[in-house]
mmCIF file of C-alpha atoms and ligand atoms in Angstrom:
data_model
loop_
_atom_site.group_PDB
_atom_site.id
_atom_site.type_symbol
_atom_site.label_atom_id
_atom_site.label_comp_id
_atom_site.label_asym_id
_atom_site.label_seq_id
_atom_site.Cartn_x
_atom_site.Cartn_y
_atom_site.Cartn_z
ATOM 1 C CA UNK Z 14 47.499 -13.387 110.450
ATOM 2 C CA UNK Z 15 47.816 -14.559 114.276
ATOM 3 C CA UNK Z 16 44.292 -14.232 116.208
ATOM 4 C CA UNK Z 17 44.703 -14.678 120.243
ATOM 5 C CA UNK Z 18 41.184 -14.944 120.776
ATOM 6 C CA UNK Z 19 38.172 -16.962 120.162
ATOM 7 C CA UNK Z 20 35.708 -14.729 118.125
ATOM 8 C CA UNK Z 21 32.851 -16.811 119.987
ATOM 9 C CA UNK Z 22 33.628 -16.510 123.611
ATOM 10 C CA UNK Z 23 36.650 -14.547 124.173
ATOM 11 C CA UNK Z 24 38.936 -17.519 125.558
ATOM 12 C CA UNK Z 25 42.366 -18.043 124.260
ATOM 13 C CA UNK Z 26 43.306 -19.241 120.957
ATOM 14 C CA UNK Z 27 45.800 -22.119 121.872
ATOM 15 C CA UNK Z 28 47.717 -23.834 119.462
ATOM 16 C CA UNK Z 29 46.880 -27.544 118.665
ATOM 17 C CA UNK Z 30 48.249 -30.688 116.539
ATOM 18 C CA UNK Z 31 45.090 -32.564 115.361
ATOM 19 C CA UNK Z 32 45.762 -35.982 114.239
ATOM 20 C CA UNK Z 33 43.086 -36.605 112.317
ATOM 21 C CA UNK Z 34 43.575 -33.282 110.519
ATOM 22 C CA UNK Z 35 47.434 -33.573 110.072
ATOM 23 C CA UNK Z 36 47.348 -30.101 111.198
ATOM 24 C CA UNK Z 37 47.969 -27.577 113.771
ATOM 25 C CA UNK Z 38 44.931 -25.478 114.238
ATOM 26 C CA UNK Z 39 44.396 -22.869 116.566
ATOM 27 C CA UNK Z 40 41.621 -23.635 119.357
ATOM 28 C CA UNK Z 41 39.753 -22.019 121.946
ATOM 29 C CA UNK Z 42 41.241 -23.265 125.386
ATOM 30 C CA UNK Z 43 37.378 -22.776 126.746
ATOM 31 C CA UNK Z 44 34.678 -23.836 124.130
ATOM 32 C CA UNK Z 45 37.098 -25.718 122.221
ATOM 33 C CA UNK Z 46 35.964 -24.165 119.231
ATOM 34 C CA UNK Z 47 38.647 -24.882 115.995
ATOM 35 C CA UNK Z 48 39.654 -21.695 114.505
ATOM 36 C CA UNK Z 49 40.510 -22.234 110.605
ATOM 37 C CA UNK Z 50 42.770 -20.228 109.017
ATOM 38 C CA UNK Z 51 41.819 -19.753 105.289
ATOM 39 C CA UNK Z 52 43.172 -18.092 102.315
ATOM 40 C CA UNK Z 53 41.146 -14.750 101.713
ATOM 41 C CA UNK Z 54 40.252 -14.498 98.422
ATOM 42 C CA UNK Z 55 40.000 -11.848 95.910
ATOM 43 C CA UNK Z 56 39.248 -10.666 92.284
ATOM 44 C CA UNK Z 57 41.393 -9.118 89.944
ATOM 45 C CA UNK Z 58 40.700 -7.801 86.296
ATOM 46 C CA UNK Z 59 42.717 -7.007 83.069
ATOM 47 C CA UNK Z 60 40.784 -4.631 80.945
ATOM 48 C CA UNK Z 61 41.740 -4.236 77.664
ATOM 49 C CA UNK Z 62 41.265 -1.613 75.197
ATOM 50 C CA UNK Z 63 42.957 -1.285 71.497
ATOM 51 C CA UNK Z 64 46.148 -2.619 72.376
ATOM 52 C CA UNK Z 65 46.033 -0.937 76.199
ATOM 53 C CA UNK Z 66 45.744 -2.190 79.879
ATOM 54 C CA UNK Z 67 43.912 -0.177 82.293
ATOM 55 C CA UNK Z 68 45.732 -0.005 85.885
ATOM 56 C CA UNK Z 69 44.900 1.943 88.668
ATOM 57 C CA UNK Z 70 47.656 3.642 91.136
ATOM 58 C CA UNK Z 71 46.633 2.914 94.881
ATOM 59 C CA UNK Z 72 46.583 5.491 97.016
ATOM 60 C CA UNK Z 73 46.679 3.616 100.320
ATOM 61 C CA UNK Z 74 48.927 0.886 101.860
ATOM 62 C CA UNK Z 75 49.973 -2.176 100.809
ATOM 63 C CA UNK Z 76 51.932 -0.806 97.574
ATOM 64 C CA UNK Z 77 50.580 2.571 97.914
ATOM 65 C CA UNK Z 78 51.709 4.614 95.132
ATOM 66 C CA UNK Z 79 52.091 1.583 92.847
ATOM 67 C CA UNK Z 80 50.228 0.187 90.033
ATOM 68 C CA UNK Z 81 48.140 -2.646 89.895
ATOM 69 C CA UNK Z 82 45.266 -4.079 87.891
ATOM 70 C CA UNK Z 83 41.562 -3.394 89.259
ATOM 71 C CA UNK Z 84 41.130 -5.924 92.521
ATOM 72 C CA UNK Z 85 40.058 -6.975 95.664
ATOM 73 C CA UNK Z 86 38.669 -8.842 98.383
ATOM 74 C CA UNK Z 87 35.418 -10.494 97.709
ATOM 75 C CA UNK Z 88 32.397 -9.802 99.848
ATOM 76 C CA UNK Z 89 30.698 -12.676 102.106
ATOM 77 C CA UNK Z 90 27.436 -11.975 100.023
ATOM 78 C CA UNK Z 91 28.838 -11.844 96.112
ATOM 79 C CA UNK Z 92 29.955 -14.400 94.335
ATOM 80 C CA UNK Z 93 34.006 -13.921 93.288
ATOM 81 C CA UNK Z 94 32.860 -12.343 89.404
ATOM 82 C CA UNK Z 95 30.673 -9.769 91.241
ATOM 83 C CA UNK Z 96 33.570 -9.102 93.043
ATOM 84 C CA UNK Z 97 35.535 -8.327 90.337
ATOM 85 C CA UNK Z 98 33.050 -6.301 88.325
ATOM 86 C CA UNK Z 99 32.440 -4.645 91.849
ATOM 87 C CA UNK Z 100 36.008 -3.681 92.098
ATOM 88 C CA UNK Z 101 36.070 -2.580 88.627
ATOM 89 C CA UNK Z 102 33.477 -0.238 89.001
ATOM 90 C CA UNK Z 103 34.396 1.532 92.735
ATOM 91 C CA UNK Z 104 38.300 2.174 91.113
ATOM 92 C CA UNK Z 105 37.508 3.335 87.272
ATOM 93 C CA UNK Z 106 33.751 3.880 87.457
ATOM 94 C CA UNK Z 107 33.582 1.851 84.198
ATOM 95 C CA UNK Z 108 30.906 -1.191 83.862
ATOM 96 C CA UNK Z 109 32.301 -4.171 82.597
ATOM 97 C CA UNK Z 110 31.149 -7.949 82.177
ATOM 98 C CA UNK Z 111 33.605 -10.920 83.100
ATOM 99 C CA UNK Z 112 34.579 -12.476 79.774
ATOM 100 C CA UNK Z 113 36.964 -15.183 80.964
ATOM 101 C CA UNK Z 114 38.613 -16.926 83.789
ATOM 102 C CA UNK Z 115 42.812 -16.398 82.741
ATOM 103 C CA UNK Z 116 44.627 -18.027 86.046
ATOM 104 C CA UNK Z 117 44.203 -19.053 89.837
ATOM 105 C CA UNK Z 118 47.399 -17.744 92.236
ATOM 106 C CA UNK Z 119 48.292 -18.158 95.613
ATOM 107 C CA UNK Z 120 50.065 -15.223 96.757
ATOM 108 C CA UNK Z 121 52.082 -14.814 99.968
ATOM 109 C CA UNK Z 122 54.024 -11.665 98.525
ATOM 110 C CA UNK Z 123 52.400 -10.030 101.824
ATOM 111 C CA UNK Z 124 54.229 -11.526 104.766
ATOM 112 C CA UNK Z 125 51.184 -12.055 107.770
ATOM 113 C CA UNK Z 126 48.798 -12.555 104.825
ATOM 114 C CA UNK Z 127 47.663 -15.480 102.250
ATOM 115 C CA UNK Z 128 45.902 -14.311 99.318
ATOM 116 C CA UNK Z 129 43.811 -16.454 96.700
ATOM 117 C CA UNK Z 130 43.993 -14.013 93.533
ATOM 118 C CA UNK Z 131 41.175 -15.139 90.851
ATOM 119 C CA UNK Z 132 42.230 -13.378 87.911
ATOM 120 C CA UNK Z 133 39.932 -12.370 85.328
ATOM 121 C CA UNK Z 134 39.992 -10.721 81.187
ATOM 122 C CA UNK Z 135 36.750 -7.996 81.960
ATOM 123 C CA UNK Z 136 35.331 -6.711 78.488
ATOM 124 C CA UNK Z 137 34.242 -3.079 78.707
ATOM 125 C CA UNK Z 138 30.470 -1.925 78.129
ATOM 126 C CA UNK Z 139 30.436 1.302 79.401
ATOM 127 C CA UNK Z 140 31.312 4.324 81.926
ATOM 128 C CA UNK Z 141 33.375 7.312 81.862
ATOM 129 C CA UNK Z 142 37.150 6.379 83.474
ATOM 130 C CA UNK Z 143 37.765 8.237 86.811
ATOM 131 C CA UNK Z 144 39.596 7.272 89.424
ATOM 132 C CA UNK Z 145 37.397 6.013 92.627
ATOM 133 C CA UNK Z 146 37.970 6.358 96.578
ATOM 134 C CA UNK Z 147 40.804 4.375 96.769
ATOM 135 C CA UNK Z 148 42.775 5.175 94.013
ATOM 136 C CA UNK Z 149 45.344 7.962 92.819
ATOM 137 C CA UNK Z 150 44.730 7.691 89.403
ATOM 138 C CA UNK Z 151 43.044 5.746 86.770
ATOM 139 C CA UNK Z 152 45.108 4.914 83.076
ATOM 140 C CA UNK Z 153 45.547 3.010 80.251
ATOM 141 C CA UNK Z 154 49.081 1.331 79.542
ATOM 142 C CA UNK Z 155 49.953 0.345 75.852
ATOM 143 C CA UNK Z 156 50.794 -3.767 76.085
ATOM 144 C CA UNK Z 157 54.568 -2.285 75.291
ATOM 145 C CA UNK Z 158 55.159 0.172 78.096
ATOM 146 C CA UNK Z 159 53.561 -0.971 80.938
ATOM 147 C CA UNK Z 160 54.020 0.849 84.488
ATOM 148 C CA UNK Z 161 57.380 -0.121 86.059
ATOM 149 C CA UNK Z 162 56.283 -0.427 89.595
ATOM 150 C CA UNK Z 163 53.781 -3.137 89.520
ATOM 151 C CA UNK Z 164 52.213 -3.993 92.698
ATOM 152 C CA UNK Z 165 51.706 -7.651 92.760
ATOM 153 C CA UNK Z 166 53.583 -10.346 90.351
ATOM 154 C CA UNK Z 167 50.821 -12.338 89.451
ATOM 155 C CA UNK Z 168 48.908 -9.097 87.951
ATOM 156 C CA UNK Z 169 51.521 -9.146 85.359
ATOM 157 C CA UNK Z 170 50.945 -12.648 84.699
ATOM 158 C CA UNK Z 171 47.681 -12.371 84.414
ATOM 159 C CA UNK Z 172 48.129 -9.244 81.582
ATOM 160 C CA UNK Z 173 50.323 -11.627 79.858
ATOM 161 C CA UNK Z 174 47.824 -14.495 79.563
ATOM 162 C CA UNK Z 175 45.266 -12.036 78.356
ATOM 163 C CA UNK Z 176 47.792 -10.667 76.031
ATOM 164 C CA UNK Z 177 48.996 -14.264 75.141
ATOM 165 C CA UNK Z 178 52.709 -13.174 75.735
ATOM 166 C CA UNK Z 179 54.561 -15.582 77.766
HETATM 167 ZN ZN1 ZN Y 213 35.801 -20.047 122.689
#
């Protein structure tokens, strides 16, 4: 993501080596305010029931009209597992608790756009499945036949570790 200018006064964002950073950070040419460029993160969650994944077909861009596992961005007041129970609840509608922490990514699979993905193993407690706002549809997968057109890489990886299949 390239920002031009500085969200406090309006100046331009300049572009800056800062020797004591070892970095080239992007600065306001008036306030001199540093502009950091971070990672965004976000939650996602493999749900499993019997010997099935639930995924959720998105229904808007990126990857619209393929599958992916419950996620998203966390909020600037919820802690990354709220996120991910969050998510899981505003795409199936079902209420789950966070049961364990299966892998950290980095993803830059979306060109202008770092992503931290936090992936989680959700166990279900309760709700009726239904597809939310931003999703198409709402299924199960059995562990053999999983949807072709996964979205993102490391959701797969992340069904494998819960699934313990390499
Ligand atoms: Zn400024």
């Amino acid at each position: 993501m390239h920002y031009k200018y500085c969200p406090k006064c309006g100046g331009k964002l300049i572009r800056r080596y800062i020797e004591h950073e070892k970095h080239h950070r992007l600065i306001c040419s008036k306030c001199e305010t540093i502009f950091y460029l971070n990672p965004k993160p976000t939650a996602a969650v493999v749900i499993r029931r019997d010997n099935k994944i639930l995924f959720v077909k998105r229904k808007f861009e990126p990857q619209k009209g393929a599958w992916s596992l419950p996620a998203g961005f966390v909020e600037y007041d919820e802690t990354v597992h709220q996120a991910g129970i969050r998510e899981v609840k505003e795409e199936t509608n079902l209420d789950i608790k966070i049961k364990r922490l299966l892998d950290v990514h980095s993803s830059f699979e979306n060109a202008d756009k770092h992503v931290l993905v936090v992936g989680f193993e959700g166990e279900l407690m309760d709700g009726e499945l239904k597809a939310g706002d931003d999703a198409e549809e709402v299924r199960f997968f059995d562990i053999d036949n999983l949807p072709q057109n996964i979205a993102w890489h490391c959701h797969l990886h992340f069904v494998r570790k819960a699934t313990n299949q390499k």
